[in-house]
XYZ file of C-alpha atoms in Angstrom:
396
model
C -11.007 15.387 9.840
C -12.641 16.031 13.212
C -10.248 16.695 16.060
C -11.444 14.871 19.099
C -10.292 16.216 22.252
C -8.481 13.364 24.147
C -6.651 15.846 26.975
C -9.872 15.420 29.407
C -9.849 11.627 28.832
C -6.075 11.646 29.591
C -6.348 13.698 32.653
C -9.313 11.455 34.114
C -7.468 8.142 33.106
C -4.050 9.744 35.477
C -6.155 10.833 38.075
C -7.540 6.883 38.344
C -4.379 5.500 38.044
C -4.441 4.338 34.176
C -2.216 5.677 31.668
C -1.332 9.262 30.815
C -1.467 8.565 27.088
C -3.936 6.997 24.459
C -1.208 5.406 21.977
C 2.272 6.463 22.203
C 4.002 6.526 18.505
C 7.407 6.565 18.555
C 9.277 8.058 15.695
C 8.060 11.078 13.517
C 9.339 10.195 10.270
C 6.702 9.938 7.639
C 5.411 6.608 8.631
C 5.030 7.323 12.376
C 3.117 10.845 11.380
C 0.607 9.166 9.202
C 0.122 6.971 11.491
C -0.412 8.911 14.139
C -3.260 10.797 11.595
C -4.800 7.835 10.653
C -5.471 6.614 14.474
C -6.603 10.268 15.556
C -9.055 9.696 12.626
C -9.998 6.433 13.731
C -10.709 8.363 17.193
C -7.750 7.288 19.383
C -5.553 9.929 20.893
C -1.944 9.722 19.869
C 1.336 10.967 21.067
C 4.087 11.294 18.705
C 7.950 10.986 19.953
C 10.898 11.798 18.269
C 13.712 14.155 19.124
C 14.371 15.366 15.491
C 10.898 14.979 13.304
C 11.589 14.070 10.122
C 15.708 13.923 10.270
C 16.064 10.559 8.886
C 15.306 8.684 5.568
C 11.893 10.938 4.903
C 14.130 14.295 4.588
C 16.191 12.846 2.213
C 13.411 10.584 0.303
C 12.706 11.730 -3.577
C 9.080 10.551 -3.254
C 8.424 8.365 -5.886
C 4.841 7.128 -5.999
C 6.206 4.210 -8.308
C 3.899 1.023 -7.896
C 5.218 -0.060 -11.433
C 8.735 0.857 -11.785
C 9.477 -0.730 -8.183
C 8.945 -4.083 -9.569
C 11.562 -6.333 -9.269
C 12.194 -9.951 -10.162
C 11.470 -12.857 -7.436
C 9.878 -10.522 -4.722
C 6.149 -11.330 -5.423
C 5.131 -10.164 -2.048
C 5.604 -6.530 -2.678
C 3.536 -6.300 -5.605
C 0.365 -6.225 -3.970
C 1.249 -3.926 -1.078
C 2.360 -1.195 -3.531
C -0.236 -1.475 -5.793
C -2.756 -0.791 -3.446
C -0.486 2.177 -1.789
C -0.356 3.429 -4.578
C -4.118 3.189 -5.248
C -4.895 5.322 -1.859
C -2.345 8.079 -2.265
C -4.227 10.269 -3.943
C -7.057 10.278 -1.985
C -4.277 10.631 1.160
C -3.080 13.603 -0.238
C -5.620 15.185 -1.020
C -6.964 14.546 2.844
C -3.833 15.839 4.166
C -3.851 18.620 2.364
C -7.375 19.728 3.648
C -6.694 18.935 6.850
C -3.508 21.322 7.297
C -4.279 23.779 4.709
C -0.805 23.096 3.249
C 0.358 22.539 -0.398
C 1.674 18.031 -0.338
C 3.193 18.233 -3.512
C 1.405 14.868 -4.778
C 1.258 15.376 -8.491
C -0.094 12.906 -10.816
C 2.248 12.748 -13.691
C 3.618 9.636 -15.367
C 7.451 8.720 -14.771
C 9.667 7.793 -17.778
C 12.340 5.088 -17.420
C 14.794 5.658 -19.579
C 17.613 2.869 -20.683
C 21.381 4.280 -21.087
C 22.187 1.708 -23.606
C 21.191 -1.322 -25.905
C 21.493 -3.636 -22.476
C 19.854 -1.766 -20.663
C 16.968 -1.283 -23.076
C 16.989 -5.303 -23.402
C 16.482 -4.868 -19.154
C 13.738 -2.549 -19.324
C 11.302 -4.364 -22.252
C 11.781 -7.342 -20.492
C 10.581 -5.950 -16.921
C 7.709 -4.120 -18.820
C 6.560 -7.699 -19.766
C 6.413 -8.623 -16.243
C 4.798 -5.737 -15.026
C 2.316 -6.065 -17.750
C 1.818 -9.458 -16.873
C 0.943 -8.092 -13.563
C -1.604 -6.190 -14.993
C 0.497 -2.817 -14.926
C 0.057 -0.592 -17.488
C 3.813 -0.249 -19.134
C 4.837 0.973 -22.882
C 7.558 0.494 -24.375
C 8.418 3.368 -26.335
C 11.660 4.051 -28.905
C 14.197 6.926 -27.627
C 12.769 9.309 -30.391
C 9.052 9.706 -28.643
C 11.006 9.691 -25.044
C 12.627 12.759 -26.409
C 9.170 14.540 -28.193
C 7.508 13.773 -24.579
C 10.899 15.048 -22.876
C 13.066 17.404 -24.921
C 15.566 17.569 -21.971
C 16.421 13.683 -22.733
C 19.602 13.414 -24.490
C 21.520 10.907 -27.096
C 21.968 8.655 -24.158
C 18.711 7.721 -24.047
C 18.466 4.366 -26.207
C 14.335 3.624 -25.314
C 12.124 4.143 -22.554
C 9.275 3.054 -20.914
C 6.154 4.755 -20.185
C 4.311 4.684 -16.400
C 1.688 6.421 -16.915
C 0.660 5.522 -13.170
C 3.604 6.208 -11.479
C 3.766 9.774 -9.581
C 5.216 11.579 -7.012
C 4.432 13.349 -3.887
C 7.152 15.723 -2.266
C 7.840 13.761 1.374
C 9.246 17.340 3.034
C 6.319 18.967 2.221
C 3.842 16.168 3.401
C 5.476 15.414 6.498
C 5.413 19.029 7.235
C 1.738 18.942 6.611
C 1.303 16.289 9.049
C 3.398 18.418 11.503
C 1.150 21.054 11.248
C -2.550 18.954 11.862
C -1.081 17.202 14.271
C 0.631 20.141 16.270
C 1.251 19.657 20.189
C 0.597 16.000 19.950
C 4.447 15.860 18.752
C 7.005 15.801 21.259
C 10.553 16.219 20.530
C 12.211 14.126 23.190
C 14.752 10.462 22.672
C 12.832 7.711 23.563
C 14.958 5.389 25.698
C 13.259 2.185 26.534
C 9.807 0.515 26.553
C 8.388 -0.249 29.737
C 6.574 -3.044 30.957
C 4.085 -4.399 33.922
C 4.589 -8.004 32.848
C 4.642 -9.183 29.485
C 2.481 -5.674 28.753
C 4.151 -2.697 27.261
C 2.602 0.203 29.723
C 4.326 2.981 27.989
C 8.086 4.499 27.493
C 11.296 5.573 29.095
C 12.581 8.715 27.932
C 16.329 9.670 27.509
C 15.612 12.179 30.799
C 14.382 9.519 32.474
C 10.500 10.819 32.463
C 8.484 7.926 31.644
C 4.907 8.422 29.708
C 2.254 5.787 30.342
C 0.163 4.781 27.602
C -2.675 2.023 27.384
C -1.246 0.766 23.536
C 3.080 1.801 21.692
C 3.597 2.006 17.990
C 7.483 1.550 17.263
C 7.869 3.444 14.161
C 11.647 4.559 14.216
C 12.924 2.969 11.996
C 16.743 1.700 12.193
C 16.331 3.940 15.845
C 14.301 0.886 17.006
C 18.002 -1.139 17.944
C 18.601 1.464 20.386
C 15.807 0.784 21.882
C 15.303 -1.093 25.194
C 12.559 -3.437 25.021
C 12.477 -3.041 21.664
C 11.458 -6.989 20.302
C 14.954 -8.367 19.606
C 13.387 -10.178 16.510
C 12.489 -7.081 14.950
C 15.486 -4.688 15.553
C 17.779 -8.052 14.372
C 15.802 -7.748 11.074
C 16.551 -4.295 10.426
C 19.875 -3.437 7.975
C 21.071 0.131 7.541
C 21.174 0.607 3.811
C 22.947 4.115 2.773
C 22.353 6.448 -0.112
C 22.982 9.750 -1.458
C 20.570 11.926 -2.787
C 21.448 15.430 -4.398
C 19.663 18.376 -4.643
C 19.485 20.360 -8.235
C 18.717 24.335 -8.869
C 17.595 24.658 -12.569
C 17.937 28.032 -13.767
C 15.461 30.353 -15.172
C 16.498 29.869 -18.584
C 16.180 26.242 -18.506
C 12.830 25.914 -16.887
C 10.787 23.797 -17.158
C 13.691 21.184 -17.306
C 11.739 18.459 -17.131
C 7.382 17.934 -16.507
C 7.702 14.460 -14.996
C 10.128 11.909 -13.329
C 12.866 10.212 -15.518
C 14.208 7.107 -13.970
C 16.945 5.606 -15.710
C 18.738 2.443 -15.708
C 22.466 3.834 -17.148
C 25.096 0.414 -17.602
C 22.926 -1.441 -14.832
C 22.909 1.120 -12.465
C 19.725 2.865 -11.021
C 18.792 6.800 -11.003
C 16.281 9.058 -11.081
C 15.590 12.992 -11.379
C 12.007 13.995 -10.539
C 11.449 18.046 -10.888
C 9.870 19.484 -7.787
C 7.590 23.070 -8.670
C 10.065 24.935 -7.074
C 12.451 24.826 -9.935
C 14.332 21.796 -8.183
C 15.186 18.638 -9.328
C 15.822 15.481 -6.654
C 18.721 13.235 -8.334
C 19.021 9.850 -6.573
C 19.846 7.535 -5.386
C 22.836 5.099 -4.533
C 22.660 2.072 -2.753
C 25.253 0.444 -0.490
C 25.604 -1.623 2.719
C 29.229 -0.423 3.484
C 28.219 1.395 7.308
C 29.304 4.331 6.071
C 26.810 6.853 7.105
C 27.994 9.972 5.273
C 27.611 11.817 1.811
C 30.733 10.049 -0.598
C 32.497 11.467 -3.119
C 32.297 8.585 -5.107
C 28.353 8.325 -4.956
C 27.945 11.595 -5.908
C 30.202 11.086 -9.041
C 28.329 8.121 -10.098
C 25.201 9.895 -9.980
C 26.240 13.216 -11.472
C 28.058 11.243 -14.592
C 24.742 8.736 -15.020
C 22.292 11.753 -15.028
C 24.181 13.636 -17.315
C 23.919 10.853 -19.348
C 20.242 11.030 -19.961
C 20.081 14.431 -18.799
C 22.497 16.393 -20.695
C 21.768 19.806 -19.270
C 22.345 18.502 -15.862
C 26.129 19.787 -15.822
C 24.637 23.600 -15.635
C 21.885 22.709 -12.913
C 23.370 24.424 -9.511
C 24.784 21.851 -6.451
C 22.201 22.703 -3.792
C 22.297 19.956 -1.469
C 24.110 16.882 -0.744
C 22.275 14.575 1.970
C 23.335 10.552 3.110
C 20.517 9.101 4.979
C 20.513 5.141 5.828
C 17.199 2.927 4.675
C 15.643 0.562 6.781
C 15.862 -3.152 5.218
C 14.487 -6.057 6.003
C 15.991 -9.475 4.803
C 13.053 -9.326 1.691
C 12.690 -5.754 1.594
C 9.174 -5.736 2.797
C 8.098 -3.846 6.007
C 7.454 -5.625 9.670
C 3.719 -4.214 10.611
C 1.713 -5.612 13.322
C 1.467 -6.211 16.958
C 4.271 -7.952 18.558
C 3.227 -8.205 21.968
C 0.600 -6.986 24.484
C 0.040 -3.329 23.988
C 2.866 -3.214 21.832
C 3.223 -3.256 18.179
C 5.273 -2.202 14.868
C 6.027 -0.453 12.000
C 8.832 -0.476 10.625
C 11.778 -1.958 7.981
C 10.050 0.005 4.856
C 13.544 -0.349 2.517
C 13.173 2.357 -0.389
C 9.618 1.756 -0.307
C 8.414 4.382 2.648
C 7.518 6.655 0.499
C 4.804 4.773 -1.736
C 3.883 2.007 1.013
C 2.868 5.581 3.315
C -0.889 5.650 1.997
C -0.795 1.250 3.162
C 1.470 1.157 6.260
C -0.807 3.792 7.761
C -3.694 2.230 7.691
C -2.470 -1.198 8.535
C -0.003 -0.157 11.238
C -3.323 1.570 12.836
C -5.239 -1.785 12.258
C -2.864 -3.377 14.664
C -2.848 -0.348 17.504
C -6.572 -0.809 17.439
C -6.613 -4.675 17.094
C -8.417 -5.151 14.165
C -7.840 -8.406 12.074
C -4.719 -8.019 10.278
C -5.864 -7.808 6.066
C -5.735 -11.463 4.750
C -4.218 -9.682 1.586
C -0.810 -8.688 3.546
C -0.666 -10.479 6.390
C 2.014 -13.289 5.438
C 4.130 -10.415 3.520
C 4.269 -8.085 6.871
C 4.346 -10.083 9.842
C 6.959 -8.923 11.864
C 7.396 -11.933 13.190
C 8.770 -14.121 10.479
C 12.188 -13.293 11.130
C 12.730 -14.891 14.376
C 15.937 -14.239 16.680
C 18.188 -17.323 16.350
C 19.182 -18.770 19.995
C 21.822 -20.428 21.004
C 21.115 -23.591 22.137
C 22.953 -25.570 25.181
C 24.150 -29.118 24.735
């Protein structure tokens, strides 16, 4: 990608009185930092702001590249947004990695899901036929070829199914990428408040009170957005914290490889996963609960040790590495709020457990709406981040 030098542009837009900035993103999480790559490609100079890049949900995130197995019943909307994410990750990755000259970790493996008992399997055949009505390609396969194509998978595994175009990508590793190609334009500093001449968003206030003018603001933090002032009310009032833990997994040299591709599992209803990172890691995940309680429980770690094990026999001599809670951004249908909300303001936010995958998408289309171009007719409906409007109270 060509670097275009926007610091002269900058400097003669101050010295005239216009802003100091191009486009001011605010949040460096993965979303806001492929974002901000995708405008600088599109020629627009960017400004990232965050005071802890990638601290929130994207540390923590597994990186599932799972257009298929993220199907769900009754949320039709979704199915086209990750399908086509999941179409334009690979040629993402392999852009970021050129760009940066850094390893992304996007391999193209297929994911097993696994069923942890006769239910379960029931669950999964009948999803497969929805998916494949989709026109996802899903096979059912009995527990006995789950365990030639995964000798790791134990008793507990009842049936699987195969996804042969799910991946994964490792999100520390790509964020740090984008870290590195997009250099000084990060700035770590707590972005206070939007500020305004008029109805106009003309930049930001930060914590310090220094303000930075810019001619067009991205909100991309995430839950952060409700601490925001200025922030649209409709959009932070959409936004739910929903909390998980993730582990962390050390396979030893004697056990390696553990596994060559990611097992999801549904285990007695419950969700969980275990994708093997190259390093000899494995990322076990991930619980789900609204409950406001931000840190690392006992009792989700538990539940996730006991359902891995389950499928995963040899999980019990894997080394504890890492514990980490981090708190996913919801909206009331789980699908992300992307667009422009206002003049020289817009959005990106209320991704769910779908950052990850929807990356390669929300880039591009939260870009589309920094740069005013025509919102996709394909998505538009599913990611306005208007259709949650702020109830008022009305007077007799």
């Amino acid at each position: 990608m060509t670097m275009v030098d926007h610091a002269a542009t900058s400097r003669t837009a101050a010295a005239a009185g216009g802003p100091d900035h191009d486009v001011i993103v605010v949040g460096a999480g993965i979303i806001g930092l492929a974002t901000a790559r995708e405008l600088l490609r599109r020629g627009r100079g960017v400004t990232v702001v965050d005071p802890d890049p990638v601290s929130g949900a994207s540390r923590a995130a597994a990186g599932m590249l799972a257009p298929v197995a993220e199907v769900v019943w009754d949320q039709p909307a979704l199915y086209p947004l990750m399908v086509e994410s999941g179409r334009r990750w690979p040629g993402l990755a392999a852009a970021v990695a050129a760009e940066s000259g850094r390893e992304v970790g996007y391999l193209a493996n297929a994911t097993l899901v696994c069923a942890g008992d006769a239910a379960d399997r029931r669950h999964l055949t009948e999803l497969a036929g929805l998916q494949r009505d989709l026109g996802m390609a899903a096979e059912p396969i009995p527990a006995a070829e789950a365990r030639r194509r995964e000798p790791a998978l134990g008793p507990g595994c009842v049936g699987a199914v195969h996804l042969p175009g799910d991946h994964q990508v490792d999100p520390r590793r790509f964020c740090a990428a984008l870290l590195e190609l997009l250099g000084p334009r990060v700035r770590r500093a707590r972005v206070a408040g939007v500020t305004f001449a008029g109805d106009r968003a003309t930049g930001v206030r930060l914590a310090d009170g220094t303000e930075l003018r810019g001619a067009e603001v991205l909100l991309a933090a995430g839950l952060g957005i409700g601490d925001i002032a200025g922030a649209p009310p409709e959009v932070a009032a959409a936004l739910r914290p929903v909390h998980g833990e993730v582990l962390r997994l050390q396979v030893p040299e004697r056990l390696r490889p553990l596994l060559t591709r990611t097992i999801r599992g549904v285990v007695h209803g419950r969700p969980v996963y275990l994708v093997p990172r190259a390093d000899g890691t494995v990322v076990l995940g991930a619980t789900s609960r609204e409950d406001a309680l931000p840190g690392v429980l006992a009792g989700g770690v538990e539940q996730l040790l006991r359902d891995a094990r389950r499928l995963v026999p040899a999980v019990a001599e894997l080394e504890l590495v890492e514990t980490i809670a981090r708190a996913r951004p919801g909206s009331p249908d789980d699908a992300p709020l992307i667009g422009r909300i206002g003049p020289g303001l817009s959005v990106s936010a209320g991704y769910f457990r779908h950052g990850i995958l929807l990356t390669a998408l929300g880039a591009a289309l939260g870009a589309d709406a920094v740069t005013g171009a025509p919102p996709d007719p394909r998505f538009a409906a599913a990611i306005d981040p208007t259709r949650f409007p702020t109830r008022r109270n009305e007077t007799p």
